[in-house]
mmCIF file of N, CA and C in Angstrom:
data_model
loop_
_atom_site.group_PDB
_atom_site.id
_atom_site.type_symbol
_atom_site.label_atom_id
_atom_site.label_comp_id
_atom_site.label_asym_id
_atom_site.label_seq_id
_atom_site.Cartn_x
_atom_site.Cartn_y
_atom_site.Cartn_z
ATOM 1 N N MET Q 66 -8.391 -4.146 -10.411
ATOM 2 C CA MET Q 66 -7.650 -3.489 -11.288
ATOM 3 C C MET Q 66 -8.790 -2.964 -12.008
ATOM 4 N N THR Q 67 -9.025 -1.672 -12.488
ATOM 5 C CA THR Q 67 -10.344 -0.515 -13.879
ATOM 6 C C THR Q 67 -9.345 -0.588 -14.739
ATOM 7 N N ASP Q 68 -9.297 -0.376 -15.938
ATOM 8 C CA ASP Q 68 -8.885 -0.255 -16.664
ATOM 9 C C ASP Q 68 -8.086 0.954 -17.325
ATOM 10 N N LYS Q 69 -8.710 2.221 -16.349
ATOM 11 C CA LYS Q 69 -7.699 3.014 -15.956
ATOM 12 C C LYS Q 69 -7.035 3.226 -15.036
ATOM 13 N N PRO Q 70 -5.861 3.418 -15.565
ATOM 14 C CA PRO Q 70 -4.651 3.510 -14.523
ATOM 15 C C PRO Q 70 -5.077 4.582 -13.617
ATOM 16 N N PHE Q 71 -4.277 4.222 -12.361
ATOM 17 C CA PHE Q 71 -4.626 5.501 -11.534
ATOM 18 C C PHE Q 71 -2.873 6.234 -11.514
ATOM 19 N N VAL Q 72 -2.989 6.993 -11.210
ATOM 20 C CA VAL Q 72 -1.646 7.845 -10.722
ATOM 21 C C VAL Q 72 -0.799 7.608 -9.365
ATOM 22 N N LEU Q 73 0.268 7.152 -9.209
ATOM 23 C CA LEU Q 73 0.895 7.231 -8.359
ATOM 24 C C LEU Q 73 1.031 8.831 -7.948
ATOM 25 N N PHE Q 74 0.488 9.136 -6.443
ATOM 26 C CA PHE Q 74 1.023 10.416 -5.771
ATOM 27 C C PHE Q 74 1.989 10.533 -4.708
ATOM 28 N N PRO Q 75 2.228 11.260 -4.373
ATOM 29 C CA PRO Q 75 3.486 11.382 -3.433
ATOM 30 C C PRO Q 75 3.188 10.491 -2.156
ATOM 31 N N GLY Q 76 2.158 10.724 -1.407
ATOM 32 C CA GLY Q 76 1.531 10.070 -0.280
ATOM 33 C C GLY Q 76 1.936 8.915 -0.583
ATOM 34 N N MET Q 77 1.739 8.042 -1.653
ATOM 35 C CA MET Q 77 1.898 6.978 -1.548
ATOM 36 C C MET Q 77 3.639 6.082 -1.860
ATOM 37 N N ILE Q 78 3.887 6.913 -1.964
ATOM 38 C CA ILE Q 78 5.518 6.437 -2.136
ATOM 39 C C ILE Q 78 6.489 5.630 -0.634
ATOM 40 N N GLU Q 79 5.934 6.304 0.191
ATOM 41 C CA GLU Q 79 6.651 5.980 1.744
ATOM 42 C C GLU Q 79 5.344 4.662 1.883
ATOM 43 N N PRO Q 80 4.392 4.498 1.873
ATOM 44 C CA PRO Q 80 3.912 3.423 1.928
ATOM 45 C C PRO Q 80 4.517 2.215 1.482
ATOM 46 N N LEU Q 81 4.707 1.932 -0.135
ATOM 47 C CA LEU Q 81 4.840 1.412 -0.564
ATOM 48 C C LEU Q 81 6.512 0.959 -0.174
ATOM 49 N N ARG Q 82 7.083 2.305 -0.332
ATOM 50 C CA ARG Q 82 8.477 1.489 0.326
ATOM 51 C C ARG Q 82 8.275 0.897 1.427
ATOM 52 N N VAL Q 83 7.907 0.833 2.814
ATOM 53 C CA VAL Q 83 7.368 0.216 3.887
ATOM 54 C C VAL Q 83 7.134 -1.429 4.276
ATOM 55 N N ALA Q 84 5.981 -1.047 2.672
ATOM 56 C CA ALA Q 84 5.556 -2.492 2.279
ATOM 57 C C ALA Q 84 6.611 -3.308 1.653
ATOM 58 N N ARG Q 85 7.587 -2.945 1.051
ATOM 59 C CA ARG Q 85 8.489 -3.524 0.087
ATOM 60 C C ARG Q 85 9.319 -4.068 1.078
ATOM 61 N N VAL Q 86 10.343 -2.797 2.121
ATOM 62 C CA VAL Q 86 11.027 -3.150 2.840
ATOM 63 C C VAL Q 86 10.473 -4.784 3.965
ATOM 64 N N TYR Q 87 8.836 -4.708 4.643
ATOM 65 C CA TYR Q 87 8.311 -5.382 5.755
ATOM 66 C C TYR Q 87 8.097 -6.742 4.603
ATOM 67 N N GLY Q 88 7.610 -6.879 3.363
ATOM 68 C CA GLY Q 88 7.009 -7.478 2.305
ATOM 69 C C GLY Q 88 5.224 -6.984 2.574
ATOM 70 N N TYR Q 89 5.243 -6.594 3.515
ATOM 71 C CA TYR Q 89 3.391 -6.154 4.118
ATOM 72 C C TYR Q 89 2.959 -5.382 4.705
ATOM 73 N N LEU Q 90 1.584 -4.481 4.698
ATOM 74 C CA LEU Q 90 1.622 -3.812 6.096
ATOM 75 C C LEU Q 90 0.030 -4.687 6.040
ATOM 76 N N ILE Q 91 -0.443 -4.055 7.605
ATOM 77 C CA ILE Q 91 -1.355 -4.246 8.347
ATOM 78 C C ILE Q 91 -2.157 -4.097 8.323
ATOM 79 N N GLN Q 92 -3.882 -4.187 8.327
ATOM 80 C CA GLN Q 92 -5.089 -3.063 8.932
ATOM 81 C C GLN Q 92 -5.099 -2.746 9.862
ATOM 82 N N HIS Q 93 -4.990 -1.778 10.950
ATOM 83 C CA HIS Q 93 -5.732 -2.322 12.373
ATOM 84 C C HIS Q 93 -6.448 -0.615 11.960
ATOM 85 N N GLY Q 94 -7.700 -0.909 12.667
ATOM 86 C CA GLY Q 94 -8.623 0.286 12.520
ATOM 87 C C GLY Q 94 -8.808 0.687 11.519
ATOM 88 N N ASP Q 95 -8.714 2.420 11.301
ATOM 89 C CA ASP Q 95 -8.263 3.286 10.134
ATOM 90 C C ASP Q 95 -7.340 3.385 9.777
ATOM 91 N N ALA Q 96 -6.108 2.845 9.379
ATOM 92 C CA ALA Q 96 -4.889 2.700 9.031
ATOM 93 C C ALA Q 96 -4.047 1.595 8.586
ATOM 94 N N LEU Q 97 -2.750 1.840 8.407
ATOM 95 C CA LEU Q 97 -1.829 0.931 7.790
ATOM 96 C C LEU Q 97 -0.474 0.728 8.545
ATOM 97 N N TYR Q 98 -0.187 -0.326 8.882
ATOM 98 C CA TYR Q 98 1.098 -0.142 10.320
ATOM 99 C C TYR Q 98 1.660 -1.454 9.199
ATOM 100 N N HIS Q 99 2.841 -1.021 9.648
ATOM 101 C CA HIS Q 99 4.010 -1.904 8.869
ATOM 102 C C HIS Q 99 4.529 -3.000 10.576
ATOM 103 N N PRO Q 100 4.225 -4.340 10.227
ATOM 104 C CA PRO Q 100 4.684 -5.599 11.163
ATOM 105 C C PRO Q 100 5.275 -4.829 12.421
ATOM 106 N N GLY Q 101 4.225 -4.944 13.755
ATOM 107 C CA GLY Q 101 4.817 -4.468 14.887
ATOM 108 C C GLY Q 101 5.076 -2.861 15.385
ATOM 109 N N GLY Q 102 4.825 -2.127 13.776
ATOM 110 C CA GLY Q 102 4.604 -0.879 14.186
ATOM 111 C C GLY Q 102 3.558 -0.226 15.129
ATOM 112 N N THR Q 103 3.820 1.187 15.509
ATOM 113 C CA THR Q 103 2.972 1.495 16.457
ATOM 114 C C THR Q 103 1.991 3.075 16.178
ATOM 115 N N GLN Q 104 2.831 3.244 14.564
ATOM 116 C CA GLN Q 104 2.844 4.803 14.011
ATOM 117 C C GLN Q 104 1.941 4.784 12.503
ATOM 118 N N PRO Q 105 1.013 4.655 12.671
ATOM 119 C CA PRO Q 105 0.752 4.343 11.193
ATOM 120 C C PRO Q 105 1.487 4.874 9.557
ATOM 121 N N ILE Q 106 1.170 4.360 8.721
ATOM 122 C CA ILE Q 106 1.948 4.761 7.448
ATOM 123 C C ILE Q 106 0.823 5.107 6.874
ATOM 124 N N CYS Q 107 0.000 5.229 6.651
ATOM 125 C CA CYS Q 107 -1.063 5.443 5.833
ATOM 126 C C CYS Q 107 -2.611 5.337 6.321
ATOM 127 N N THR Q 108 -3.911 6.121 6.004
ATOM 128 C CA THR Q 108 -4.817 5.946 6.035
ATOM 129 C C THR Q 108 -5.502 4.970 5.345
ATOM 130 N N MET Q 109 -6.893 4.271 6.032
ATOM 131 C CA MET Q 109 -7.340 3.468 5.008
ATOM 132 C C MET Q 109 -8.054 3.560 3.476
ATOM 133 N N ALA Q 110 -8.471 5.558 3.319
ATOM 134 C CA ALA Q 110 -8.479 5.760 2.146
ATOM 135 C C ALA Q 110 -7.575 5.900 1.406
ATOM 136 N N LEU Q 111 -6.144 6.172 1.679
ATOM 137 C CA LEU Q 111 -5.110 6.086 0.316
ATOM 138 C C LEU Q 111 -5.699 4.725 0.363
ATOM 139 N N ALA Q 112 -5.140 3.363 1.165
ATOM 140 C CA ALA Q 112 -4.878 2.466 1.162
ATOM 141 C C ALA Q 112 -5.593 1.521 -0.373
ATOM 142 N N ARG Q 113 -7.152 1.859 -0.102
ATOM 143 C CA ARG Q 113 -8.324 1.176 -0.818
ATOM 144 C C ARG Q 113 -8.119 2.840 -2.192
ATOM 145 N N LYS Q 114 -7.321 3.577 -2.264
ATOM 146 C CA LYS Q 114 -6.721 4.115 -3.313
ATOM 147 C C LYS Q 114 -5.610 3.194 -4.236
ATOM 148 N N MET Q 115 -5.151 3.017 -3.559
ATOM 149 C CA MET Q 115 -3.467 2.514 -3.888
ATOM 150 C C MET Q 115 -3.540 0.656 -4.729
ATOM 151 N N VAL Q 116 -5.554 0.073 -3.486
ATOM 152 C CA VAL Q 116 -5.484 -1.027 -4.261
ATOM 153 C C VAL Q 116 -6.525 -1.021 -5.444
ATOM 154 N N GLU Q 117 -6.990 -0.165 -5.146
ATOM 155 C CA GLU Q 117 -7.644 0.531 -6.903
ATOM 156 C C GLU Q 117 -7.167 0.782 -8.079
ATOM 157 N N GLY Q 118 -6.058 1.040 -8.086
ATOM 158 C CA GLY Q 118 -4.848 1.693 -8.614
ATOM 159 C C GLY Q 118 -3.824 0.716 -9.250
ATOM 160 N N GLY Q 119 -4.132 -0.364 -8.271
ATOM 161 C CA GLY Q 119 -3.032 -1.675 -8.660
ATOM 162 C C GLY Q 119 -1.307 -1.658 -8.183
ATOM 163 N N TRP Q 120 -1.138 -0.253 -7.004
ATOM 164 C CA TRP Q 120 -0.030 -0.514 -6.215
ATOM 165 C C TRP Q 120 0.364 -1.734 -5.032
ATOM 166 N N LEU Q 121 -1.315 -1.496 -4.509
ATOM 167 C CA LEU Q 121 -0.916 -2.467 -3.484
ATOM 168 C C LEU Q 121 -2.381 -3.777 -3.564
ATOM 169 N N GLU Q 122 -2.122 -5.371 -3.083
ATOM 170 C CA GLU Q 122 -2.735 -6.001 -3.210
ATOM 171 C C GLU Q 122 -3.707 -6.333 -1.411
ATOM 172 N N GLN Q 123 -5.058 -6.469 -1.384
ATOM 173 C CA GLN Q 123 -5.179 -6.602 -0.129
ATOM 174 C C GLN Q 123 -5.794 -8.709 0.437
ATOM 175 N N HIS Q 124 -5.357 -8.676 0.684
ATOM 176 C CA HIS Q 124 -5.685 -10.296 1.129
ATOM 177 C C HIS Q 124 -5.518 -10.102 2.801
ATOM 178 N N GLY Q 125 -6.824 -9.841 2.732
ATOM 179 C CA GLY Q 125 -7.934 -10.071 4.713
ATOM 180 C C GLY Q 125 -6.836 -8.819 5.209
ATOM 181 N N GLN Q 126 -6.265 -8.589 6.288
ATOM 182 C CA GLN Q 126 -5.829 -7.565 6.740
ATOM 183 C C GLN Q 126 -4.803 -7.272 6.317
ATOM 184 N N ARG Q 127 -4.164 -8.145 5.739
ATOM 185 C CA ARG Q 127 -2.744 -7.367 5.372
ATOM 186 C C ARG Q 127 -3.451 -7.054 3.863
ATOM 187 N N TYR Q 128 -1.701 -5.914 2.874
ATOM 188 C CA TYR Q 128 -1.914 -5.293 1.587
ATOM 189 C C TYR Q 128 -0.639 -5.591 1.322
ATOM 190 N N GLU Q 129 -0.058 -6.171 0.766
ATOM 191 C CA GLU Q 129 1.049 -6.732 -0.081
ATOM 192 C C GLU Q 129 1.463 -5.763 -1.569
ATOM 193 N N PRO Q 130 2.709 -5.280 -1.586
ATOM 194 C CA PRO Q 130 2.394 -4.457 -2.715
ATOM 195 C C PRO Q 130 2.433 -5.384 -4.597
ATOM 196 N N THR Q 131 2.332 -4.714 -4.880
ATOM 197 C CA THR Q 131 1.980 -5.645 -6.483
ATOM 198 C C THR Q 131 3.504 -5.117 -6.955
ATOM 199 N N LYS Q 132 3.629 -5.978 -7.871
ATOM 200 C CA LYS Q 132 4.668 -5.728 -8.918
ATOM 201 C C LYS Q 132 4.824 -4.278 -9.304
ATOM 202 N N GLN Q 133 4.003 -3.720 -9.521
ATOM 203 C CA GLN Q 133 4.077 -2.089 -9.933
ATOM 204 C C GLN Q 133 4.280 -1.726 -8.546
ATOM 205 N N GLY Q 134 4.093 -1.626 -7.738
ATOM 206 C CA GLY Q 134 4.303 -0.742 -6.581
ATOM 207 C C GLY Q 134 5.521 -1.062 -6.442
ATOM 208 N N LEU Q 135 6.011 -2.219 -6.635
ATOM 209 C CA LEU Q 135 7.151 -2.752 -5.772
ATOM 210 C C LEU Q 135 8.208 -1.509 -7.101
ATOM 211 N N ARG Q 136 8.113 -1.755 -8.220
ATOM 212 C CA ARG Q 136 8.666 -0.771 -9.000
ATOM 213 C C ARG Q 136 8.975 0.443 -9.064
ATOM 214 N N ALA Q 137 7.380 1.518 -8.865
ATOM 215 C CA ALA Q 137 7.361 2.616 -8.352
ATOM 216 C C ALA Q 137 8.368 3.181 -7.306
ATOM 217 N N THR Q 138 8.468 2.087 -6.624
ATOM 218 C CA THR Q 138 9.855 2.812 -5.141
ATOM 219 C C THR Q 138 11.416 2.634 -6.048
ATOM 220 N N GLU Q 139 11.430 2.085 -6.959
ATOM 221 C CA GLU Q 139 12.554 2.143 -7.366
ATOM 222 C C GLU Q 139 13.277 3.467 -8.207
#
């Protein structure tokens, strides 16, 4: 994470909510999906911004919400 905080954009709320429900999101191609999902939750460009901002953590092809990301959906 960088020293500058990243703003949570409205388009980031839904991926964080889904990640909270399932515990993680999975990368397939150029998008993130919930486990077993067929509809993309968000693009990889948005996912990278969310990782940079500290909302998600990347573990291989899994993206898990951080404590900050979990609080953002409350």
